PDB file of C-alpha atoms in Angstrom:
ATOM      1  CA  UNK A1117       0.906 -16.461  -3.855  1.00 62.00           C
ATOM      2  CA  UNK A1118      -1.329 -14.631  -1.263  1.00 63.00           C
ATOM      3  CA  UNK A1119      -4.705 -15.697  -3.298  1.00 70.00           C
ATOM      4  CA  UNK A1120      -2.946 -19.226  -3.986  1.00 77.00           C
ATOM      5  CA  UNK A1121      -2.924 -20.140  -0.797  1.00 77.00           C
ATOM      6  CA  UNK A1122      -6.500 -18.708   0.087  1.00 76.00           C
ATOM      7  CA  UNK A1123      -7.549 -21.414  -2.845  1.00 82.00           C
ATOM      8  CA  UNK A1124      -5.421 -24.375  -1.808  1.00 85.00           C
ATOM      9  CA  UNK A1125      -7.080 -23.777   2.236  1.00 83.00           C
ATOM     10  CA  UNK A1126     -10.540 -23.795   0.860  1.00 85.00           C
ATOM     11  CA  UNK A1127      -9.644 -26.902  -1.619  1.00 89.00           C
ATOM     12  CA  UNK A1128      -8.626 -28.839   1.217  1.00 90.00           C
ATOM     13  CA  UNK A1129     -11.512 -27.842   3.741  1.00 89.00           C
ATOM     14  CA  UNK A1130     -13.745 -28.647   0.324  1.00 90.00           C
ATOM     15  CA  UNK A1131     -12.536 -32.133   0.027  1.00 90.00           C
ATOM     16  CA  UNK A1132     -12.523 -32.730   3.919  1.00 90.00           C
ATOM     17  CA  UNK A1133     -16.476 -31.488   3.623  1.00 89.00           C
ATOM     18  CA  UNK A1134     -17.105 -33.582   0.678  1.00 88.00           C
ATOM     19  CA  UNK A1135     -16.072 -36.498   1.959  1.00 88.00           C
ATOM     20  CA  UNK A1136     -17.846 -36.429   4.776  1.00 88.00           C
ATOM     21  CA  UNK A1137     -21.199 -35.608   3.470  1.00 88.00           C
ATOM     22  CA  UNK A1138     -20.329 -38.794   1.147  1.00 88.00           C
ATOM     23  CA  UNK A1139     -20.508 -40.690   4.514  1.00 88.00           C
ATOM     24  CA  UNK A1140     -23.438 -39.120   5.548  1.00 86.00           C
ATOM     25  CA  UNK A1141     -25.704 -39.872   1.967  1.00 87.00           C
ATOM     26  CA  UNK A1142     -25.064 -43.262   2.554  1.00 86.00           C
ATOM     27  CA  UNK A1143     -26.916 -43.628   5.848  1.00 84.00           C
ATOM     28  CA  UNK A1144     -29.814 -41.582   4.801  1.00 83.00           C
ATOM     29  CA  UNK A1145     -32.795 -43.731   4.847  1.00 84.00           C
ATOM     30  CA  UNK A1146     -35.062 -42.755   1.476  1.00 85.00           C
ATOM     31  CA  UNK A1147     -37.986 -44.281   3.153  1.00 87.00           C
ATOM     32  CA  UNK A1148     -37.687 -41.138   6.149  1.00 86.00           C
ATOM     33  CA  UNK A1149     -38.945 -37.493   4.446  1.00 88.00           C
ATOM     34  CA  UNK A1150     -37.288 -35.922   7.458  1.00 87.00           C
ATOM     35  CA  UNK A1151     -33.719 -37.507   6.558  1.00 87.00           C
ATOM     36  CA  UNK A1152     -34.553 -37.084   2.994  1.00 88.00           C
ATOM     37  CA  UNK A1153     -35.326 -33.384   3.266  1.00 89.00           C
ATOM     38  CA  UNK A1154     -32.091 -32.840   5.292  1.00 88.00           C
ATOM     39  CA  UNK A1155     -30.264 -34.455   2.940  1.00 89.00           C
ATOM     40  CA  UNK A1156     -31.058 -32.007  -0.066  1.00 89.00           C
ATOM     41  CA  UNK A1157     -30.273 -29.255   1.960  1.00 88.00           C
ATOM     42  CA  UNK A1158     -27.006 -30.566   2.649  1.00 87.00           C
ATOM     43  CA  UNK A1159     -26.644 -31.151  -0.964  1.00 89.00           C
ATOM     44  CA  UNK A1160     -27.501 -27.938  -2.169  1.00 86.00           C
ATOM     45  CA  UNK A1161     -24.805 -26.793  -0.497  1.00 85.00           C
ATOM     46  CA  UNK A1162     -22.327 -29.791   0.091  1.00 87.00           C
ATOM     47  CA  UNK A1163     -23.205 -31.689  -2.959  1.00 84.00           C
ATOM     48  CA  UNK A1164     -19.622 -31.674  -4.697  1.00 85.00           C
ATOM     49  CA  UNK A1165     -16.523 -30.025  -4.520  1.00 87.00           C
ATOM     50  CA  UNK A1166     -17.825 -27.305  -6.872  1.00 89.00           C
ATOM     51  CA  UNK A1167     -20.739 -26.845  -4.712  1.00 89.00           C
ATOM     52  CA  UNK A1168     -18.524 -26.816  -1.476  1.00 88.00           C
ATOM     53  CA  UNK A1169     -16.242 -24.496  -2.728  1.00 90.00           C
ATOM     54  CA  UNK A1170     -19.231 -21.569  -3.451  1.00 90.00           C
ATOM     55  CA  UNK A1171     -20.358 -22.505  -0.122  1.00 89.00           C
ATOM     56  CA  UNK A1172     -16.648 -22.085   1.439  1.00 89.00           C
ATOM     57  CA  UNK A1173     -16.772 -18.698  -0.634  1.00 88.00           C
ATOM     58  CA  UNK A1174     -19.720 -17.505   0.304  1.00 88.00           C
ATOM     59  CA  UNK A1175     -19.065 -17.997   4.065  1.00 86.00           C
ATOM     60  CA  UNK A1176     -16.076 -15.975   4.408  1.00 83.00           C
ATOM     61  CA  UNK A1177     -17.049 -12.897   1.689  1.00 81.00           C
ATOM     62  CA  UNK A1178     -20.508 -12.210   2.952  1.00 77.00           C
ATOM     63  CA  UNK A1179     -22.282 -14.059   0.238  1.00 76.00           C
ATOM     64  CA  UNK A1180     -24.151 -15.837   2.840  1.00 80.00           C
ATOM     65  CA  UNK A1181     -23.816 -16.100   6.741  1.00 84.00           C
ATOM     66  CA  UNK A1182     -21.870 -18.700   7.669  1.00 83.00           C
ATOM     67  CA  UNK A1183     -24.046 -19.920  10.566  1.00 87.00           C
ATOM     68  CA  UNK A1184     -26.906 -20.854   7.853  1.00 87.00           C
ATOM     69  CA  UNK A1185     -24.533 -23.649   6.396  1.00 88.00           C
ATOM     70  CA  UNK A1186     -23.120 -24.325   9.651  1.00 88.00           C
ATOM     71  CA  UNK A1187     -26.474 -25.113  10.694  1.00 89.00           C
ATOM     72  CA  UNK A1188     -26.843 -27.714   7.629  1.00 87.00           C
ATOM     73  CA  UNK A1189     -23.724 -29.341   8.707  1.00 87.00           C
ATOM     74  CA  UNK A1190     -25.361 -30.076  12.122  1.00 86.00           C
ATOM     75  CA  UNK A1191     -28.089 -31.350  10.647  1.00 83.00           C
ATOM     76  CA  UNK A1192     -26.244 -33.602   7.989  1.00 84.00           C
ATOM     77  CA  UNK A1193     -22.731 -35.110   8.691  1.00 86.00           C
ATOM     78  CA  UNK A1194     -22.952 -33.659  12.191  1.00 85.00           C
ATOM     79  CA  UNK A1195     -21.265 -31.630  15.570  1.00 89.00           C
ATOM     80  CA  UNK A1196     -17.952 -33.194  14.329  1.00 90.00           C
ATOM     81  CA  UNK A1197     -18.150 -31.245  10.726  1.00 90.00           C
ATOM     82  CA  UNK A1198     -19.798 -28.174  12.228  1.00 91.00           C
ATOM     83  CA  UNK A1199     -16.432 -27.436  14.911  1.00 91.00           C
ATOM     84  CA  UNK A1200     -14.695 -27.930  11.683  1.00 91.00           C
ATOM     85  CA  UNK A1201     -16.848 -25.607   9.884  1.00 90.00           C
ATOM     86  CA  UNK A1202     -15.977 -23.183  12.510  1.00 90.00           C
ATOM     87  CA  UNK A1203     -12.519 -23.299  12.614  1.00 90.00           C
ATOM     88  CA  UNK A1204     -12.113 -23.060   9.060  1.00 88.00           C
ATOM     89  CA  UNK A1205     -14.103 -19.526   9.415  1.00 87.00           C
ATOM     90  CA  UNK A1206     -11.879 -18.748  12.312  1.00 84.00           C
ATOM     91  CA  UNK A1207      -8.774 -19.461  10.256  1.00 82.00           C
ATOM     92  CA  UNK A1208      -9.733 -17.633   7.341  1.00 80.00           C
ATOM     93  CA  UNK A1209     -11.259 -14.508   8.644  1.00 77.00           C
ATOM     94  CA  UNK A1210      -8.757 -14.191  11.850  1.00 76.00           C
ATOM     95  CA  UNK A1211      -5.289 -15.475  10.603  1.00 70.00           C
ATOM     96  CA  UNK A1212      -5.473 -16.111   6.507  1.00 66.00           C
ATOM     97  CA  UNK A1213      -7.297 -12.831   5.503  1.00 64.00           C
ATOM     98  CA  UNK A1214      -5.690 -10.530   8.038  1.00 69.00           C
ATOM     99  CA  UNK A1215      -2.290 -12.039   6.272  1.00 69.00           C
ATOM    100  CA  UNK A1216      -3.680 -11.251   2.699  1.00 65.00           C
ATOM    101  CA  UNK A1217      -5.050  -7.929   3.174  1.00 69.00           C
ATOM    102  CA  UNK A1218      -1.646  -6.842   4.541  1.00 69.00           C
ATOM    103  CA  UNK A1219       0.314  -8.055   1.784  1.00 65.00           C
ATOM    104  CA  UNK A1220      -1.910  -6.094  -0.498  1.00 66.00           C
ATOM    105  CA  UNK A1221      -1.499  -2.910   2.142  1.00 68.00           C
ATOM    106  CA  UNK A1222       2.223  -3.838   2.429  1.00 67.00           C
ATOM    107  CA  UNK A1223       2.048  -3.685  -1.094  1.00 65.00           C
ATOM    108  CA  UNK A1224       0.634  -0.218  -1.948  1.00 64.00           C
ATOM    109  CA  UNK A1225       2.651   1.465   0.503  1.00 63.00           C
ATOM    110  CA  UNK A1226       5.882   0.257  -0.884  1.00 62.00           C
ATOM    111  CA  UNK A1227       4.926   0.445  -4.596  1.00 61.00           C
ATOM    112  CA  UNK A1228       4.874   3.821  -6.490  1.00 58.00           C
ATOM    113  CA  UNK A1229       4.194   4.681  -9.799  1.00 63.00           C
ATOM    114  CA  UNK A1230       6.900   6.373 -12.424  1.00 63.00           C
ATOM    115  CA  UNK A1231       4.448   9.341 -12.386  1.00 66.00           C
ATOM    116  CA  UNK A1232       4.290   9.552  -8.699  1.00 70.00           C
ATOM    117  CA  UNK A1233       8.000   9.666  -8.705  1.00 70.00           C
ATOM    118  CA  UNK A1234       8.084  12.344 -11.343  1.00 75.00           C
ATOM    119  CA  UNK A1235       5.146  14.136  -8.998  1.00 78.00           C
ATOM    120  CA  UNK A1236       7.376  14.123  -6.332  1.00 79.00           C
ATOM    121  CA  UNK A1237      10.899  15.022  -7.840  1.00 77.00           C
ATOM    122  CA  UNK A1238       8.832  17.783  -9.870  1.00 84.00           C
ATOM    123  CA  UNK A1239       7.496  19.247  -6.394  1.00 84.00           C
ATOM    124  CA  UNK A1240      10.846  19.082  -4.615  1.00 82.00           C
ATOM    125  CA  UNK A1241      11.935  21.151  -7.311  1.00 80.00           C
ATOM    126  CA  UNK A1242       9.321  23.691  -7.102  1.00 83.00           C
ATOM    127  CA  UNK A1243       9.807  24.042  -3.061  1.00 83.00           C
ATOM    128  CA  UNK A1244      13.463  24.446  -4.109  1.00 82.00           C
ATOM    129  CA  UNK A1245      13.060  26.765  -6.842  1.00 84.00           C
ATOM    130  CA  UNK A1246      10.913  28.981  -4.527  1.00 85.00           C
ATOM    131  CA  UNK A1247      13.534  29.175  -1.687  1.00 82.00           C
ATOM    132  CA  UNK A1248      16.152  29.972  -4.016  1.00 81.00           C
ATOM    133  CA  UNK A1249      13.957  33.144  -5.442  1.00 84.00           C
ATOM    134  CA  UNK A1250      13.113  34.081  -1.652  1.00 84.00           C
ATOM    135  CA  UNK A1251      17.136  34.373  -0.631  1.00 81.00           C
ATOM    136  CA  UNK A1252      17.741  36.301  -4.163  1.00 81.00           C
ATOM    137  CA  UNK A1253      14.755  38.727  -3.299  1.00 84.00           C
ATOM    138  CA  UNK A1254      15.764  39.435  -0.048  1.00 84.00           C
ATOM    139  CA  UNK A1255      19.723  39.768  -0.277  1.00 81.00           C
ATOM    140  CA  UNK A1256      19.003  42.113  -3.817  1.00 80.00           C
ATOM    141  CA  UNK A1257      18.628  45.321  -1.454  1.00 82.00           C
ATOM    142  CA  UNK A1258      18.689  47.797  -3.967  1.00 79.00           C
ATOM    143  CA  UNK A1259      16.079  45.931  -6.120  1.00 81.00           C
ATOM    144  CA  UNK A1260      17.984  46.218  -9.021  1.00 81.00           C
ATOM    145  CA  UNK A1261      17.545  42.824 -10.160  1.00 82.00           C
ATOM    146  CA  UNK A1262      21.093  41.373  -9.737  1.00 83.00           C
ATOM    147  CA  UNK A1263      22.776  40.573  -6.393  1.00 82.00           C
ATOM    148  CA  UNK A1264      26.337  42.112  -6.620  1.00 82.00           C
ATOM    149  CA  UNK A1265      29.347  40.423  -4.560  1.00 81.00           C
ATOM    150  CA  UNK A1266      29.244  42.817  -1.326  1.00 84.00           C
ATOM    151  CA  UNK A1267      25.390  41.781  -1.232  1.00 83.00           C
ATOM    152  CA  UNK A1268      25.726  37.989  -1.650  1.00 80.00           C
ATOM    153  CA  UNK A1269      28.602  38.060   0.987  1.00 82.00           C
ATOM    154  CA  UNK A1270      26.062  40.101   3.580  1.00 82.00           C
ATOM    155  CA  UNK A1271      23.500  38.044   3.183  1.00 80.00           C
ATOM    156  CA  UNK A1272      25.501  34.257   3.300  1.00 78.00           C
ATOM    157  CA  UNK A1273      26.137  35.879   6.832  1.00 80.00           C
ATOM    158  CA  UNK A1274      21.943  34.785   7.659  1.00 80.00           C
ATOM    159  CA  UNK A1275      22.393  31.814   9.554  1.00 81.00           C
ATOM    160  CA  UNK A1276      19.453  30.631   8.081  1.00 79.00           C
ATOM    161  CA  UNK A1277      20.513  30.631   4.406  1.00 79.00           C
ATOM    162  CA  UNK A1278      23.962  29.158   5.308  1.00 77.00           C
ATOM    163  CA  UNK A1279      22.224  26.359   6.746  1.00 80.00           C
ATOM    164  CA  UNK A1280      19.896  25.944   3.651  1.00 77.00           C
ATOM    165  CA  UNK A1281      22.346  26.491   1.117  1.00 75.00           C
ATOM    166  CA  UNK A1282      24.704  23.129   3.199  1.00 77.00           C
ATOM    167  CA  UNK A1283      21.352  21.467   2.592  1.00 74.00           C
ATOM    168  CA  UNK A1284      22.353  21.601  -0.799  1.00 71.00           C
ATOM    169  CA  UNK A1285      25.984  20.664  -0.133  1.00 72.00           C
ATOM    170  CA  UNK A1286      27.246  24.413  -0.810  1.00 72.00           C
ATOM    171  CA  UNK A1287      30.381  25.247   0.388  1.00 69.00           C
ATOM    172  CA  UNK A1288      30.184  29.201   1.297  1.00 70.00           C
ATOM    173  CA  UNK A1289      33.197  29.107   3.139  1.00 70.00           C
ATOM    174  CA  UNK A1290      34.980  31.033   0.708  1.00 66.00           C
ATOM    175  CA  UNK A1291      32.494  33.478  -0.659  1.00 70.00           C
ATOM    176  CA  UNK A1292      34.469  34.608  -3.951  1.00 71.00           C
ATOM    177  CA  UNK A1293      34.933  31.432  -5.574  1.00 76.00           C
ATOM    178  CA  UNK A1294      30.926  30.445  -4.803  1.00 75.00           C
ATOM    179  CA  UNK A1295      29.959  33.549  -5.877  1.00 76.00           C
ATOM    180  CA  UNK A1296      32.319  33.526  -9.099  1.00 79.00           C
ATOM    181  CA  UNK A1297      31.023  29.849 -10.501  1.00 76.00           C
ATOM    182  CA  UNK A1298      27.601  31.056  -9.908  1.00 75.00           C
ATOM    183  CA  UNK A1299      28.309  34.252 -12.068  1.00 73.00           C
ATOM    184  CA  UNK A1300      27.866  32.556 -15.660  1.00 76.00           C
ATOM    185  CA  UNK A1301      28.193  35.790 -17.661  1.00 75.00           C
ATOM    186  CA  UNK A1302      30.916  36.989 -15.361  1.00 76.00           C
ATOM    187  CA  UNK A1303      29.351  40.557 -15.726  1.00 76.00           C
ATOM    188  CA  UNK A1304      30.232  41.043 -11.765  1.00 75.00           C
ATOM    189  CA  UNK A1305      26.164  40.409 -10.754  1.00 78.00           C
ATOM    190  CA  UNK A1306      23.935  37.474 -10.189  1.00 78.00           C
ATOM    191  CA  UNK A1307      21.087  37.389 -12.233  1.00 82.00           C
ATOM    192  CA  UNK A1308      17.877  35.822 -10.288  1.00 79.00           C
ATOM    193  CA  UNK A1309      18.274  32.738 -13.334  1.00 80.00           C
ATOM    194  CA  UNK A1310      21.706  32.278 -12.597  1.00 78.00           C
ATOM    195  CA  UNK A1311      21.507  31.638  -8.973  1.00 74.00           C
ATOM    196  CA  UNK A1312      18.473  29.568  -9.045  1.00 74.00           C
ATOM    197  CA  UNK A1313      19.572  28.015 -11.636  1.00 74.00           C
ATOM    198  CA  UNK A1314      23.304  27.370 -10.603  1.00 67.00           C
ATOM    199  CA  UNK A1315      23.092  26.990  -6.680  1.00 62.00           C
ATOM    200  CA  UNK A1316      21.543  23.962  -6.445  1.00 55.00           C
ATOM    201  CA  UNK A1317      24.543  22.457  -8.675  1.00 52.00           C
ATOM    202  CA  UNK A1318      27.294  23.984  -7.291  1.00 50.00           C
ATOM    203  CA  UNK A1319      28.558  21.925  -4.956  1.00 49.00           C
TER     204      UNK A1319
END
């Protein structure tokens, strides 16, 4: 709607134009090569609504400067058409544009993608997957590979890793049962794949 109502100002300032350089061909006096060069100057680029439109285009996107067909207006029609000239540049590049451009910002910002999403979920789960082997590593003190049920309890005592594992809405308040539903095989020690794999759902 944005680009709709870009269109419908530059319709209306294209009809306003229009009409007045209507009013201005006929007062031109053929018989004058002065009025009659102004006039196809104005024409060229006031001629019709097609034309005026281009020119309305071309004043705001850097097709042209704008002061070059302001110039024609003052010329033509006159100072009357040229303030309105200007105001329709003011409008446009101060209020309209700077209302466009941050719809389309406004826009980009809120809108992601399905693989950005996935990007981000994936990457959350890598930074979580990473933490979890970090606490395994460093509460397995005999570096046997499994974390045993004296070990896990010592190392729950880390106020760090009780703070990240309520990040993750893990209730270590009693130690047994925690350590229990994280024990799959129920062989008595934690695998590193069945406490990254299990903390994060245990809650």
């Amino acid at each position: 709607w944005a680009l709709v109502m870009l269109l419908l100002t530059m319709f209306m300032f294209s009809i306003i134009f229009s009409n007045g350089v209507a009013y201005y061909f006929e007062f031109v006096d053929l018989n004058v090569p002065a009025q009659v060069q102004t006039a196809e100057l104005v024409y060229e680029s006031f001629g019709g609504i097609y034309e005026t439109l281009v020119t309305l285009f071309s004043a705001i996107s850097g097709g042209n400067d704008w002061m070059n067909y302001g110039s024609v207006l003052r010329l033509g029609p006159g100072e009357v058409y040229f303030v309105i000239f200007v105001f329709y540049i003011f409008f446009c590049l101060i209020g309209l544009l700077n209302v466009v451009t941050g719809i389309f910002v406004d826009s980009a910002v809120c809108t992601r993608t399905e693989d950005e999403v996935v990007e981000s979920y994936t990457e959350e789960q890598q930074r979580l997957c990473g933490e979890m082997k970090r606490i395994f590593k460093a509460a397995d003190m005999d570096r046997n590979g499994t974390i045993t049920f004296e070990e896990f309890c010592a190392h729950v005592e880390d106020p760090w890793v009780q703070a990240f594992l309520s990040g993750l809405d893990i209730d270590i308040t009693d130690a047994r049962i925690v350590y229990t539903l994280l024990d799959v095989d129920g062989n008595g020690g934690l695998t590193v794949e069945e406490f990254v794999d299990g903390a994060p759902h245990r809650q």
